Structure formats: structure tokens, C-alpha cells
mmCIF file of C-alpha atoms in Angstrom:
data_model
loop_
_atom_site.group_PDB
_atom_site.id
_atom_site.type_symbol
_atom_site.label_atom_id
_atom_site.label_comp_id
_atom_site.label_asym_id
_atom_site.label_seq_id
_atom_site.Cartn_x
_atom_site.Cartn_y
_atom_site.Cartn_z
ATOM 1 C CA UNK A 1 14.217 -2.528 -8.320
ATOM 2 C CA UNK A 2 13.310 -3.807 -4.942
ATOM 3 C CA UNK A 3 16.031 -6.603 -5.581
ATOM 4 C CA UNK A 4 18.626 -3.932 -6.030
ATOM 5 C CA UNK A 5 17.503 -2.133 -2.815
ATOM 6 C CA UNK A 6 17.522 -5.494 -1.148
ATOM 7 C CA UNK A 7 21.179 -6.234 -1.961
ATOM 8 C CA UNK A 8 22.208 -2.754 -1.032
ATOM 9 C CA UNK A 9 20.558 -2.649 2.387
ATOM 10 C CA UNK A 10 20.471 -6.344 3.186
ATOM 11 C CA UNK A 11 16.752 -7.217 3.446
ATOM 12 C CA UNK A 12 14.943 -10.088 1.882
ATOM 13 C CA UNK A 13 12.193 -9.811 -0.836
ATOM 14 C CA UNK A 14 9.383 -12.463 -1.568
ATOM 15 C CA UNK A 15 7.332 -12.143 -4.695
ATOM 16 C CA UNK A 16 4.183 -14.175 -4.058
ATOM 17 C CA UNK A 17 1.688 -15.212 -7.016
ATOM 18 C CA UNK A 18 -1.993 -15.052 -6.688
ATOM 19 C CA UNK A 19 -4.259 -17.901 -8.155
ATOM 20 C CA UNK A 20 -6.538 -17.281 -11.195
ATOM 21 C CA UNK A 21 -10.123 -15.980 -10.560
ATOM 22 C CA UNK A 22 -13.232 -17.302 -12.195
ATOM 23 C CA UNK A 23 -12.138 -15.389 -15.538
ATOM 24 C CA UNK A 24 -8.869 -16.901 -15.526
ATOM 25 C CA UNK A 25 -6.791 -13.809 -14.478
ATOM 26 C CA UNK A 26 -4.352 -14.383 -11.734
ATOM 27 C CA UNK A 27 -4.220 -12.025 -8.886
ATOM 28 C CA UNK A 28 -5.259 -11.510 -5.274
ATOM 29 C CA UNK A 29 -8.838 -11.713 -4.227
ATOM 30 C CA UNK A 30 -9.948 -8.233 -3.195
ATOM 31 C CA UNK A 31 -13.597 -8.376 -3.863
ATOM 32 C CA UNK A 32 -13.794 -7.156 -7.519
ATOM 33 C CA UNK A 33 -17.128 -7.987 -9.059
ATOM 34 C CA UNK A 34 -15.289 -10.395 -11.657
ATOM 35 C CA UNK A 35 -13.976 -12.245 -8.361
ATOM 36 C CA UNK A 36 -17.433 -12.865 -7.157
ATOM 37 C CA UNK A 37 -17.643 -16.382 -5.907
ATOM 38 C CA UNK A 38 -13.882 -16.868 -5.572
ATOM 39 C CA UNK A 39 -13.205 -18.429 -2.259
ATOM 40 C CA UNK A 40 -9.489 -18.146 -1.970
ATOM 41 C CA UNK A 41 -8.458 -16.430 1.333
ATOM 42 C CA UNK A 42 -5.282 -14.492 0.165
ATOM 43 C CA UNK A 43 -5.120 -12.762 3.623
ATOM 44 C CA UNK A 44 -4.542 -16.007 5.352
ATOM 45 C CA UNK A 45 -2.167 -17.114 2.425
ATOM 46 C CA UNK A 46 0.076 -14.054 2.832
ATOM 47 C CA UNK A 47 0.146 -14.207 6.387
ATOM 48 C CA UNK A 48 1.244 -18.016 6.587
ATOM 49 C CA UNK A 49 3.671 -17.580 3.735
ATOM 50 C CA UNK A 50 5.244 -14.812 5.818
ATOM 51 C CA UNK A 51 5.249 -16.951 9.001
ATOM 52 C CA UNK A 52 6.908 -19.802 7.130
ATOM 53 C CA UNK A 53 9.512 -17.707 5.861
ATOM 54 C CA UNK A 54 10.199 -16.139 9.130
ATOM 55 C CA UNK A 55 10.645 -19.499 10.836
ATOM 56 C CA UNK A 56 12.669 -20.873 7.989
ATOM 57 C CA UNK A 57 15.071 -17.908 7.589
ATOM 58 C CA UNK A 58 14.837 -16.124 11.134
ATOM 59 C CA UNK A 59 13.551 -13.087 9.520
ATOM 60 C CA UNK A 60 12.357 -10.092 11.908
ATOM 61 C CA UNK A 61 10.106 -7.363 10.747
ATOM 62 C CA UNK A 62 7.815 -7.872 7.668
ATOM 63 C CA UNK A 63 6.599 -5.197 5.382
ATOM 64 C CA UNK A 64 4.083 -5.291 2.470
ATOM 65 C CA UNK A 65 4.049 -3.651 -0.877
ATOM 66 C CA UNK A 66 2.473 -4.193 -4.154
ATOM 67 C CA UNK A 67 1.215 -2.533 -7.199
ATOM 68 C CA UNK A 68 -2.340 -2.083 -8.401
ATOM 69 C CA UNK A 69 -4.268 -5.381 -7.470
ATOM 70 C CA UNK A 70 -1.265 -5.614 -4.987
ATOM 71 C CA UNK A 71 -1.985 -2.279 -3.748
ATOM 72 C CA UNK A 72 -5.593 -3.175 -2.939
ATOM 73 C CA UNK A 73 -4.138 -6.193 -0.927
ATOM 74 C CA UNK A 74 -2.006 -3.697 1.089
ATOM 75 C CA UNK A 75 -5.017 -1.584 2.137
ATOM 76 C CA UNK A 76 -7.169 -4.709 3.000
ATOM 77 C CA UNK A 77 -4.275 -6.026 5.057
ATOM 78 C CA UNK A 78 -3.974 -2.792 6.649
ATOM 79 C CA UNK A 79 -7.638 -3.095 7.942
ATOM 80 C CA UNK A 80 -7.385 -6.865 8.809
ATOM 81 C CA UNK A 81 -3.719 -7.419 10.111
ATOM 82 C CA UNK A 82 -2.226 -4.127 10.972
ATOM 83 C CA UNK A 83 -0.168 -5.812 13.754
ATOM 84 C CA UNK A 84 1.315 -8.377 11.359
ATOM 85 C CA UNK A 85 3.151 -6.049 9.172
ATOM 86 C CA UNK A 86 5.242 -3.183 10.281
ATOM 87 C CA UNK A 87 4.207 -0.845 7.359
ATOM 88 C CA UNK A 88 2.561 -0.839 4.104
ATOM 89 C CA UNK A 89 3.276 0.730 0.638
ATOM 90 C CA UNK A 90 0.540 0.388 -1.772
ATOM 91 C CA UNK A 91 1.565 1.691 -5.467
ATOM 92 C CA UNK A 92 -1.268 2.727 -7.729
ATOM 93 C CA UNK A 93 -3.473 1.021 -5.245
ATOM 94 C CA UNK A 94 -7.136 1.550 -4.285
ATOM 95 C CA UNK A 95 -9.375 1.536 -1.275
ATOM 96 C CA UNK A 96 -12.360 -0.436 -2.257
ATOM 97 C CA UNK A 97 -15.693 1.237 -1.241
ATOM 98 C CA UNK A 98 -16.866 -2.350 0.120
ATOM 99 C CA UNK A 99 -13.853 -2.629 2.528
ATOM 100 C CA UNK A 100 -13.990 1.005 3.496
ATOM 101 C CA UNK A 101 -17.532 0.535 4.745
ATOM 102 C CA UNK A 102 -17.192 -3.184 6.050
ATOM 103 C CA UNK A 103 -13.888 -2.729 8.140
ATOM 104 C CA UNK A 104 -12.866 -0.221 10.799
ATOM 105 C CA UNK A 105 -9.134 0.341 11.406
ATOM 106 C CA UNK A 106 -8.050 -1.593 14.341
ATOM 107 C CA UNK A 107 -5.091 0.540 14.957
ATOM 108 C CA UNK A 108 -3.018 3.301 13.242
ATOM 109 C CA UNK A 109 -0.408 1.975 10.474
ATOM 110 C CA UNK A 110 2.395 3.615 8.770
ATOM 111 C CA UNK A 111 1.323 3.676 5.049
ATOM 112 C CA UNK A 112 2.713 5.405 1.850
ATOM 113 C CA UNK A 113 0.888 5.434 -1.346
ATOM 114 C CA UNK A 114 2.314 6.373 -4.735
ATOM 115 C CA UNK A 115 -0.065 7.324 -7.431
ATOM 116 C CA UNK A 116 -0.287 9.020 -10.654
ATOM 117 C CA UNK A 117 -2.926 11.727 -11.181
ATOM 118 C CA UNK A 118 -3.688 10.535 -14.770
ATOM 119 C CA UNK A 119 -4.061 6.993 -13.908
ATOM 120 C CA UNK A 120 -6.847 5.693 -16.005
ATOM 121 C CA UNK A 121 -6.891 2.168 -14.458
ATOM 122 C CA UNK A 122 -6.945 3.195 -10.667
ATOM 123 C CA UNK A 123 -8.348 6.684 -11.076
ATOM 124 C CA UNK A 124 -6.941 9.244 -8.734
ATOM 125 C CA UNK A 125 -10.399 10.797 -8.337
ATOM 126 C CA UNK A 126 -11.989 7.478 -7.331
ATOM 127 C CA UNK A 127 -14.879 5.650 -9.130
ATOM 128 C CA UNK A 128 -17.752 5.847 -6.876
ATOM 129 C CA UNK A 129 -20.123 4.465 -9.667
ATOM 130 C CA UNK A 130 -18.060 1.473 -10.733
ATOM 131 C CA UNK A 131 -17.637 2.965 -14.147
ATOM 132 C CA UNK A 132 -14.473 1.201 -14.545
ATOM 133 C CA UNK A 133 -15.816 -2.455 -13.574
ATOM 134 C CA UNK A 134 -13.610 -2.987 -10.569
ATOM 135 C CA UNK A 135 -16.051 -2.063 -8.057
ATOM 136 C CA UNK A 136 -16.701 1.346 -6.377
ATOM 137 C CA UNK A 137 -13.457 2.833 -4.747
ATOM 138 C CA UNK A 138 -12.512 5.791 -2.933
ATOM 139 C CA UNK A 139 -10.586 8.744 -4.293
ATOM 140 C CA UNK A 140 -6.924 8.421 -3.660
ATOM 141 C CA UNK A 141 -6.392 11.515 -1.470
ATOM 142 C CA UNK A 142 -9.498 10.460 0.689
ATOM 143 C CA UNK A 143 -8.062 6.863 0.957
ATOM 144 C CA UNK A 144 -4.708 8.066 2.190
ATOM 145 C CA UNK A 145 -6.403 10.711 4.482
ATOM 146 C CA UNK A 146 -8.281 7.800 6.189
ATOM 147 C CA UNK A 147 -5.262 6.358 7.556
ATOM 148 C CA UNK A 148 -3.771 9.756 8.432
ATOM 149 C CA UNK A 149 -6.712 10.537 10.452
ATOM 150 C CA UNK A 150 -6.433 7.110 12.168
ATOM 151 C CA UNK A 151 -2.871 7.665 12.978
ATOM 152 C CA UNK A 152 -3.984 10.993 14.625
ATOM 153 C CA UNK A 153 -1.716 12.841 12.343
ATOM 154 C CA UNK A 154 -1.652 16.611 13.284
ATOM 155 C CA UNK A 155 -0.030 18.296 10.401
ATOM 156 C CA UNK A 156 0.964 18.063 6.712
ATOM 157 C CA UNK A 157 4.413 18.870 4.951
ATOM 158 C CA UNK A 158 4.559 19.058 1.415
ATOM 159 C CA UNK A 159 7.700 18.645 -0.505
ATOM 160 C CA UNK A 160 8.350 18.799 -4.143
ATOM 161 C CA UNK A 161 10.648 15.978 -5.040
ATOM 162 C CA UNK A 162 13.633 16.337 -7.380
ATOM 163 C CA UNK A 163 12.215 16.746 -10.983
ATOM 164 C CA UNK A 164 13.114 13.711 -12.977
ATOM 165 C CA UNK A 165 10.035 13.374 -15.535
ATOM 166 C CA UNK A 166 6.738 14.111 -14.058
ATOM 167 C CA UNK A 167 6.483 16.359 -11.057
ATOM 168 C CA UNK A 168 6.265 14.376 -7.765
ATOM 169 C CA UNK A 169 4.636 16.125 -4.646
ATOM 170 C CA UNK A 170 5.266 14.484 -1.439
ATOM 171 C CA UNK A 171 2.520 14.752 1.076
ATOM 172 C CA UNK A 172 3.743 13.720 4.491
ATOM 173 C CA UNK A 173 1.064 13.508 7.382
ATOM 174 C CA UNK A 174 3.008 13.781 10.579
ATOM 175 C CA UNK A 175 2.674 14.014 14.157
ATOM 176 C CA UNK A 176 0.780 10.844 14.434
ATOM 177 C CA UNK A 177 0.750 8.447 17.478
ATOM 178 C CA UNK A 178 3.659 6.239 18.223
ATOM 179 C CA UNK A 179 3.737 3.124 15.995
ATOM 180 C CA UNK A 180 4.378 1.024 19.214
ATOM 181 C CA UNK A 181 5.276 2.114 22.793
ATOM 182 C CA UNK A 182 8.256 4.497 22.824
ATOM 183 C CA UNK A 183 8.525 3.882 18.931
ATOM 184 C CA UNK A 184 8.636 6.419 16.040
ATOM 185 C CA UNK A 185 5.408 8.346 15.218
ATOM 186 C CA UNK A 186 3.199 6.837 12.911
ATOM 187 C CA UNK A 187 3.520 8.746 9.509
ATOM 188 C CA UNK A 188 1.488 8.507 6.403
ATOM 189 C CA UNK A 189 2.646 9.652 3.048
ATOM 190 C CA UNK A 190 1.103 10.286 -0.431
ATOM 191 C CA UNK A 191 3.437 10.695 -3.507
ATOM 192 C CA UNK A 192 1.376 12.562 -5.953
ATOM 193 C CA UNK A 193 2.844 11.845 -9.510
ATOM 194 C CA UNK A 194 1.490 14.901 -11.448
ATOM 195 C CA UNK A 195 0.491 13.470 -14.767
ATOM 196 C CA UNK A 196 1.618 10.138 -14.066
ATOM 197 C CA UNK A 197 -0.186 6.954 -15.223
ATOM 198 C CA UNK A 198 -0.589 3.236 -14.054
ATOM 199 C CA UNK A 199 3.151 2.489 -13.133
ATOM 200 C CA UNK A 200 5.521 2.273 -10.164
ATOM 201 C CA UNK A 201 6.565 5.700 -11.113
ATOM 202 C CA UNK A 202 10.240 4.516 -11.618
ATOM 203 C CA UNK A 203 10.886 7.132 -14.398
ATOM 204 C CA UNK A 204 9.738 9.797 -11.995
ATOM 205 C CA UNK A 205 11.580 8.992 -8.848
ATOM 206 C CA UNK A 206 13.502 6.040 -7.105
ATOM 207 C CA UNK A 207 10.358 4.472 -6.067
ATOM 208 C CA UNK A 208 12.012 1.369 -4.480
ATOM 209 C CA UNK A 209 14.574 3.714 -2.444
ATOM 210 C CA UNK A 210 11.730 5.533 -1.065
ATOM 211 C CA UNK A 211 9.712 2.485 -0.130
ATOM 212 C CA UNK A 212 12.757 1.194 1.781
ATOM 213 C CA UNK A 213 13.629 4.823 3.348
ATOM 214 C CA UNK A 214 9.934 4.506 4.713
ATOM 215 C CA UNK A 215 9.779 0.968 5.675
ATOM 216 C CA UNK A 216 13.410 1.346 7.561
ATOM 217 C CA UNK A 217 11.786 3.942 9.914
ATOM 218 C CA UNK A 218 9.699 1.200 11.406
ATOM 219 C CA UNK A 219 12.507 -1.468 11.960
ATOM 220 C CA UNK A 220 12.468 -2.529 15.604
#
């Protein structure tokens, strides 16, 4: 879907691949308990990869999106590299409790999250006691609300998206500080997919179009 949007709007897409963890599963090192002892610095890898692509191709602004484990990377990058990516779009992503307690936001960042309320892998209501084995993580509204608070958003607009399958309620947190001097306001969004499961929600809305609509606000 992102490739279709890229061809339509003229942006480039890169799909990097994470290494295998100690149990042999490939992915990004975001501090899950099964990743204990894993030394791979995926933050550094993604930054250096993006820098190389910029040098080789003359690209400008960079944005970050990813689903599930990739969504966790988005949240971690928002903490650690808020100036490197212009906006973030975690899909079915989680804000891990360890990173929430260890890191403070260095600056406001534009961020949108798409998440199903019946997601059994990345639970909407969070998992404070690590019952799922991924480590403790915040409830989705709380995780998104953190970034809305960091952006100093002043109000919420609630929009019901055109019905395709599951109802999608878009929560727009607006009135935030400028993303850069004289730039657009920093906005945070939560797409609540009512009854949605652990997916990109492609059967509920045009998720890739929504991602690009959001990212394009923050093109310099």
C-alpha cells in the first residue's frame, strides 16, 4: 500500500529488515524480554541507513512508520531521535513501560497511531503486568496522550471516518506548539479501530493514504 502511495505522490519508501534475536526471530531490538542480551543497536542502524539513502539520492525529509514491533521502534525513535524524523506513524504499536520510565521526550513530535480495540497481540488496554510476554506496556490512549501532552495540544477533535468495515474514530489532538519555527502546529492523532485486530486496518480505511496525508503536513 505504501508503494502505491509513493508512486502516486512521488516519495521514496525503504523497507529495512531487522536481525534475529536470541530465539531466532527477526525484528527490531526494542527491549522485549526475549531480546535480553541482544546487543544490536537498531536505532543507530536506522539512522545511518537513512543518512546513506539521503546522501546517495538527495532525499529531504524522512518519516518513520511500522507495524507492531516496527511501531515500538517508532515510539523509541520519537524519544531518542525526535529531530531526525519529521513525523512518526506507529501502527498497532506499543509504548513499552521501560522506555516510558527511562526516557523523557526531548521535544514535541507529530505522531499518529492506528490501533484496533480488539487487538489481542498489542492490547488496547495495555499490559502492566506483562501477561503477554512482551514486557509491560502502556494502554494505547495513554501512550498517545503522552505525546499530545508533550506537544502542548490544547483540544481534541473527534471524527468518525467513513464506514468501510469496522468503525474508525479519529481523535485529533490539536493546538500544539509549532513543529519548527514558523512551521505547522504539532498534531497527534489516534485512529481507534473499533473491534479491529492486530492489522494495518487496510480493510477499515485507506491507512497508507492517511499516513501520507499526515506526513505531508510536515514537509519543509
